[in-house]
Short mmCIF file of C-alpha atoms in Angstrom, two decimals:
data_model
loop_
_atom_site.label_atom_id
_atom_site.label_comp_id
_atom_site.label_asym_id
_atom_site.label_seq_id
_atom_site.Cartn_x
_atom_site.Cartn_y
_atom_site.Cartn_z
CA MET A 1 -10.55 -24.24 40.08
CA MET A 2 -7.23 -22.36 39.75
CA LYS A 3 -6.64 -23.74 36.25
CA LYS A 4 -10.14 -22.69 35.22
CA ASN A 5 -9.58 -19.20 36.61
CA ILE A 6 -6.23 -18.87 34.86
CA LEU A 7 -7.79 -19.75 31.52
CA LEU A 8 -10.56 -17.23 32.17
CA ILE A 9 -8.00 -14.53 32.99
CA GLU A 10 -5.93 -15.27 29.89
CA LYS A 11 -8.98 -15.21 27.65
CA TYR A 12 -10.28 -11.92 29.05
CA LEU A 13 -6.92 -10.16 28.91
CA GLU A 14 -6.50 -11.31 25.32
CA GLU A 15 -9.96 -9.98 24.54
CA LEU A 16 -9.14 -6.59 26.04
CA PHE A 17 -5.55 -6.29 24.84
CA PRO A 18 -4.87 -8.59 21.85
CA ASN A 19 -1.70 -6.68 20.93
CA PRO A 20 -0.41 -5.06 24.13
CA LYS A 21 2.29 -2.45 23.71
CA CYS A 22 4.74 -0.87 26.10
CA GLU A 23 3.55 2.71 26.57
CA LEU A 24 6.99 4.17 27.14
CA GLU A 25 8.16 5.98 24.01
CA TYR A 26 11.63 5.23 22.65
CA LYS A 27 13.54 5.00 19.38
CA LYS A 28 16.80 3.45 20.55
CA ASP A 29 17.45 0.52 22.85
CA TYR A 30 19.22 2.58 25.49
CA GLU A 31 16.33 5.06 25.48
CA LEU A 32 13.97 2.33 26.68
CA LEU A 33 16.41 1.30 29.40
CA ILE A 34 16.67 4.86 30.67
CA ALA A 35 12.91 5.43 30.35
CA VAL A 36 12.12 2.33 32.44
CA MET A 37 14.64 3.43 35.06
CA LEU A 38 12.98 6.86 35.15
CA SER A 39 9.49 5.33 35.47
CA ALA A 40 10.05 4.18 39.05
CA GLN A 41 7.49 5.85 41.35
CA THR A 42 5.93 7.81 38.49
CA THR A 43 3.76 7.35 35.40
CA ASP A 44 4.72 6.38 31.86
CA LYS A 45 2.88 9.48 30.66
CA GLY A 46 5.05 11.68 32.83
CA VAL A 47 8.22 9.91 31.71
CA ASN A 48 7.30 10.31 28.04
CA LYS A 49 6.98 14.07 28.49
CA VAL A 50 10.50 14.46 29.88
CA THR A 51 12.24 11.89 27.66
CA LYS A 52 10.87 13.64 24.58
CA VAL A 53 12.93 16.67 25.60
CA LEU A 54 15.86 14.69 27.01
CA PHE A 55 16.44 12.43 24.01
CA SER A 56 15.96 15.27 21.56
CA LYS A 57 18.61 17.43 23.22
CA TYR A 58 20.96 14.56 24.05
CA ASP A 59 20.54 12.22 21.09
CA SER A 60 23.45 9.85 21.73
CA LEU A 61 25.07 8.00 24.60
CA GLU A 62 28.15 10.18 24.19
CA LYS A 63 26.09 13.34 24.70
CA LEU A 64 24.31 11.87 27.71
CA LYS A 65 27.62 10.78 29.22
CA ASN A 66 29.01 14.29 28.93
CA ALA A 67 25.79 16.14 29.77
CA ASN A 68 25.59 18.85 32.38
CA ILE A 69 23.91 17.15 35.31
CA GLU A 70 22.10 20.34 36.33
CA ASP A 71 20.52 20.52 32.90
CA ILE A 72 19.44 16.87 33.12
CA LYS A 73 17.92 17.57 36.53
CA GLU A 74 15.96 20.49 35.17
CA ILE A 75 14.60 18.42 32.25
CA ILE A 76 13.45 15.49 34.37
CA ARG A 77 12.41 17.55 37.43
CA PRO A 78 8.64 16.97 36.82
CA ILE A 79 8.88 13.21 37.45
CA GLY A 80 10.36 13.49 40.94
CA ASN A 81 13.50 12.02 42.54
CA TYR A 82 15.30 13.87 39.77
CA ASN A 83 18.62 14.33 41.58
CA LYS A 84 19.30 10.61 41.82
CA LYS A 85 17.77 9.78 38.43
CA ALA A 86 19.83 12.46 36.67
CA LYS A 87 23.00 10.97 38.14
CA ASN A 88 21.85 7.49 37.07
CA ILE A 89 21.33 8.64 33.47
CA ILE A 90 24.89 9.90 33.14
CA ILE A 91 26.41 6.84 34.81
CA ILE A 92 24.32 4.43 32.72
CA ALA A 93 25.45 6.18 29.53
CA SER A 94 29.07 5.95 30.66
CA LEU A 95 28.84 2.28 31.61
CA LEU A 96 27.09 1.31 28.37
CA LEU A 97 29.87 2.99 26.40
CA ASN A 98 32.78 1.80 28.53
CA ASP A 99 31.69 -1.71 29.54
CA PHE A 100 29.15 -2.84 26.94
CA ASN A 101 30.39 -1.34 23.66
CA GLY A 102 27.47 1.07 23.57
CA SER A 103 24.85 -1.69 23.64
CA VAL A 104 22.21 -2.61 26.20
CA PRO A 105 23.24 -5.90 27.86
CA LYS A 106 21.04 -8.97 27.50
CA THR A 107 21.25 -10.60 30.93
CA HIS A 108 19.77 -9.87 34.34
CA ASP A 109 23.17 -9.87 36.02
CA GLU A 110 24.66 -7.33 33.60
CA LEU A 111 21.61 -5.07 33.56
CA GLU A 112 21.45 -4.99 37.34
CA THR A 113 25.02 -3.65 37.54
CA LEU A 114 23.60 -0.37 36.20
CA PRO A 115 22.41 2.23 38.74
CA GLY A 116 18.66 2.41 39.22
CA VAL A 117 18.15 -0.87 37.38
CA GLY A 118 16.55 -3.60 39.48
CA ARG A 119 14.85 -6.83 38.58
CA LYS A 120 11.63 -5.20 37.34
CA THR A 121 13.48 -2.86 35.00
CA ALA A 122 15.69 -5.69 33.77
CA ASN A 123 12.65 -7.87 33.07
CA VAL A 124 10.93 -5.11 31.09
CA VAL A 125 14.07 -4.49 29.02
CA LEU A 126 14.74 -8.18 28.34
CA GLY A 127 11.16 -8.82 27.27
CA GLU A 128 10.64 -5.64 25.26
CA LEU A 129 14.01 -5.36 23.50
CA PHE A 130 15.16 -8.94 23.17
CA ASP A 131 11.95 -10.98 23.33
CA ILE A 132 13.39 -12.96 26.25
CA PRO A 133 10.46 -14.39 28.28
CA SER A 134 10.18 -12.20 31.36
CA PHE A 135 7.46 -11.41 33.89
CA ALA A 136 8.09 -7.93 35.25
CA VAL A 137 6.15 -7.13 38.41
CA ASP A 138 5.20 -3.49 38.99
CA THR A 139 2.47 -2.00 41.18
CA HIS A 140 -0.22 -2.76 38.60
CA VAL A 141 0.78 -6.41 38.22
CA ALA A 142 1.02 -6.82 42.00
CA ARG A 143 -2.39 -5.25 42.63
CA VAL A 144 -4.23 -7.12 39.89
CA THR A 145 -2.78 -10.56 40.59
CA ASN A 146 -3.50 -10.22 44.32
CA ARG A 147 -7.08 -9.15 43.64
CA LEU A 148 -7.56 -12.09 41.27
CA ASN A 149 -6.33 -14.54 43.93
CA LEU A 150 -3.35 -15.61 41.85
CA VAL A 151 -0.99 -14.56 44.63
CA ASN A 152 -1.17 -13.44 48.23
CA SER A 153 1.97 -11.39 48.62
CA ASP A 154 3.41 -7.90 48.18
CA ASP A 155 6.87 -9.27 47.42
CA PRO A 156 7.61 -8.76 43.69
CA LEU A 157 9.94 -11.76 43.53
CA ILE A 158 7.37 -14.11 45.11
CA ILE A 159 4.69 -12.77 42.75
CA GLU A 160 6.96 -13.23 39.74
CA GLU A 161 7.81 -16.83 40.63
CA LYS A 162 4.14 -17.71 41.23
CA LEU A 163 3.03 -16.22 37.92
CA LYS A 164 5.80 -18.03 36.06
CA LYS A 165 4.44 -21.32 37.41
CA TYR A 166 0.87 -20.54 36.39
CA PHE A 167 1.41 -19.26 32.85
CA PRO A 168 3.29 -20.68 29.82
CA LYS A 169 6.79 -19.26 29.41
CA GLU A 170 6.12 -18.07 25.87
CA ASN A 171 3.30 -15.85 27.21
CA TRP A 172 5.15 -14.18 30.09
CA THR A 173 6.18 -10.96 28.35
CA ASN A 174 2.81 -10.48 26.69
CA LEU A 175 0.92 -11.19 29.92
CA HIS A 176 3.06 -8.72 31.83
CA LYS A 177 1.98 -5.96 29.44
CA GLN A 178 -1.65 -7.11 29.53
CA PHE A 179 -1.71 -7.08 33.35
CA VAL A 180 -0.13 -3.61 33.36
CA LEU A 181 -2.69 -2.21 30.91
CA PHE A 182 -5.54 -3.95 32.76
CA GLY A 183 -4.40 -2.42 36.03
CA ARG A 184 -3.85 0.99 34.47
CA TYR A 185 -7.19 1.32 32.70
CA HIS A 186 -9.62 -1.20 34.24
CA CYS A 187 -8.57 -2.69 37.59
CA LYS A 188 -7.39 0.67 38.89
CA ALA A 189 -6.18 1.25 42.45
CA ILE A 190 -9.02 3.70 43.04
CA LYS A 191 -12.48 3.25 41.52
CA PRO A 192 -11.80 0.11 39.44
CA ASN A 193 -14.31 -0.72 36.71
CA CYS A 194 -15.73 -3.72 38.58
CA HIS A 195 -19.25 -3.43 37.15
CA SER A 196 -18.10 -4.20 33.60
CA CYS A 197 -15.34 -6.68 34.45
CA LYS A 198 -15.74 -10.31 33.40
CA LEU A 199 -13.39 -11.37 36.20
CA ARG A 200 -15.40 -9.86 39.06
CA ASN A 201 -16.64 -13.29 40.22
CA ILE A 202 -13.10 -14.44 40.97
CA CYS A 203 -11.88 -11.12 42.37
CA LYS A 204 -11.24 -10.46 46.05
CA LYS A 205 -12.46 -6.91 45.72
CA ASP A 206 -15.89 -8.10 44.56
CA GLN A 207 -16.08 -10.37 47.60
CA ILE A 208 -15.45 -7.63 50.18
#
């Protein structure tokens, strides 16, 4: 039954999102890294609004490293937790320049030495920038996969490991983005579009 459901989920997500894209806007590798760090506890839409200003004014790692932290705080204030995130931006810029020759590192261990960068952020960066198979688990992925009976846990690491067992490695990065978009626009936290969903028969929410 699980295998049948997994195939159904894959087929439907592919139907809805045949070419899923990361919705964070960036032009340079380090911009994505910073944008993902900023996206914690806020929306991609909100992050895009502030990074448009941030990366226009500070258009290099050198400028970010030497930026006035009060100015950074003011720019990113709308997304919340701006004091800590502003500090993270400056430290990340400094570490990338000093320890990684100005490049975004390509391993979990190296990425997670940067402030504000945890496993989810590292997974997004590895999958998006370097096409390294990764299954990032955010609130959307956690909600959707629990509702679809793929997992029964709120622990991101447990969810990630379960999903990696269920789905082919070459599909991990793509599926992450598909689950995110599905959770963002269809299987929403409040008022999900259950009536039009082809997965409603295998969903916990439809069984309540």
